[in-house]
Amino acid sequence: SVCTAAVCLFHKEEHQRSTKQSLLQFWLETQTMANNPSQLLPSELIDRCIGSKIWVIMKGDKELVGTLRGFDVYVNMVLEDVTEYEITAEGRRITKLDQILLNGNNIAILVPGGSPDPE
């Protein structure tokens, strides 16, 4: 179904609220597992996600869910088996991609194992 911009914005805000809770929960679980929680770096959290599903919320109106294959010090990422969600004036557009390289400057939030909707 086609959603209006207001409804899409509402859904995005709901996802962002649940995202904050998911990130906090993941971070707390990782802290518990780490040998020295005070020295755990964000890059170590991302490194633990390699080979797993990750939900990437970009700056703007794009979100992607895919399997993380790698990243660099700038958090540029390579994802495989990607589903891209984009909010447009016409509604929500979903695109399937085999592989994508994301520029780390455009990434706003990372959610390990997350997904905006059941697929």
Coordinates of C-alpha atoms in Angstrom, one line a residue:
S1 CA 0.0 0.0 0.0
V2 CA 1.1 3.6 -0.6
C3 CA 1.6 5.6 2.5
T4 CA 1.5 9.4 2.8
A5 CA 4.6 11.3 3.8
A6 CA 3.1 12.0 7.2
V7 CA 2.4 8.3 7.8
C8 CA 5.9 7.4 6.6
L9 CA 7.4 10.0 8.9
F10 CA 5.5 8.5 11.8
H11 CA 6.7 5.0 11.0
K12 CA 10.3 6.3 10.7
E13 CA 10.0 8.0 14.1
E14 CA 8.7 4.8 15.7
H15 CA 11.6 2.8 14.2
Q16 CA 14.1 5.4 15.5
R17 CA 12.6 5.1 19.0
S18 CA 12.8 1.3 19.0
T19 CA 16.3 1.6 17.4
K20 CA 17.6 3.5 20.4
Q21 CA 16.4 0.8 22.7
S22 CA 17.9 -2.0 20.5
L23 CA 21.3 -0.2 20.4
L24 CA 21.3 0.3 24.1
Q25 CA 20.4 -3.4 24.7
F26 CA 23.1 -4.6 22.3
W27 CA 25.7 -2.3 23.8
L28 CA 24.8 -3.5 27.4
E29 CA 25.0 -7.2 26.3
T30 CA 28.3 -6.6 24.6
Q31 CA 29.7 -4.8 27.7
T32 CA 28.8 -7.7 29.8
M33 CA 30.6 -10.1 27.5
A34 CA 33.7 -8.0 27.1
N35 CA 36.8 -8.7 29.3
N36 CA 37.3 -5.0 29.9
P37 CA 34.1 -3.1 29.3
S38 CA 35.7 0.4 29.8
Q39 CA 38.0 -0.1 26.8
L40 CA 35.4 -1.6 24.3
L41 CA 35.5 0.5 21.1
P42 CA 32.7 1.2 18.7
S43 CA 34.7 -0.5 15.9
E44 CA 34.8 -3.6 18.0
L45 CA 31.0 -3.6 18.2
I46 CA 30.8 -3.3 14.4
D47 CA 33.4 -6.0 14.0
R48 CA 31.3 -8.5 15.9
C49 CA 28.5 -7.9 13.3
I50 CA 30.6 -9.1 10.3
G51 CA 28.7 -12.0 8.7
S52 CA 25.4 -11.0 10.4
K53 CA 22.4 -9.0 9.4
I54 CA 22.6 -5.3 10.2
W55 CA 20.1 -2.5 9.8
V56 CA 21.7 0.8 8.6
I57 CA 19.7 4.0 8.9
M58 CA 21.2 6.6 6.6
K59 CA 21.0 10.4 6.8
G60 CA 17.9 11.4 4.8
D61 CA 15.1 8.9 4.0
K62 CA 17.0 5.7 3.3
E63 CA 17.4 2.5 5.4
L64 CA 19.1 -0.7 4.4
V65 CA 19.1 -4.2 5.8
G66 CA 21.8 -6.6 4.7
T67 CA 24.7 -8.9 5.7
L68 CA 27.7 -7.0 6.8
R69 CA 30.8 -8.2 4.9
G70 CA 33.3 -5.6 6.0
F71 CA 34.1 -2.0 7.0
D72 CA 37.0 0.3 7.4
V73 CA 38.2 3.0 9.8
Y74 CA 35.8 5.5 8.2
V75 CA 32.9 3.1 8.7
N76 CA 32.5 2.7 4.9
M77 CA 30.6 -0.6 4.7
V78 CA 30.1 -3.5 2.3
L79 CA 26.7 -5.2 2.6
E80 CA 25.4 -8.2 0.7
D81 CA 21.8 -9.4 0.1
V82 CA 20.6 -5.9 0.7
T83 CA 17.0 -4.6 1.0
E84 CA 16.9 -0.8 0.6
Y85 CA 13.9 1.1 2.0
E86 CA 13.4 4.7 0.7
I87 CA 10.6 7.1 1.5
T88 CA 9.6 9.1 -1.6
A89 CA 6.7 11.5 -2.4
E90 CA 4.8 8.5 -3.9
G91 CA 5.3 6.4 -0.8
R92 CA 7.8 3.7 0.4
R93 CA 10.0 2.1 -2.3
I94 CA 11.7 -1.2 -1.6
T95 CA 14.7 -2.2 -3.7
K96 CA 16.7 -5.5 -3.6
L97 CA 20.4 -5.3 -4.2
D98 CA 23.1 -8.1 -4.4
Q99 CA 25.8 -5.9 -2.9
I100 CA 26.4 -2.2 -1.9
L101 CA 29.3 0.0 -0.7
L102 CA 28.1 2.6 1.8
N103 CA 29.9 5.8 2.5
G104 CA 30.4 6.1 6.3
N105 CA 29.8 9.8 6.2
N106 CA 26.1 9.1 5.3
I107 CA 25.4 6.6 8.0
A108 CA 23.4 7.8 11.0
I109 CA 22.6 4.7 13.0
L110 CA 23.6 1.0 12.9
V111 CA 21.3 -1.7 14.4
P112 CA 22.9 -5.2 14.7
G113 CA 20.4 -7.9 13.6
G114 CA 17.7 -5.3 13.2
S115 CA 15.1 -4.8 10.5
P116 CA 12.5 -2.1 10.0
D117 CA 9.8 -4.6 9.0
P118 CA 9.4 -8.3 8.9
E119 CA 10.5 -9.4 5.4

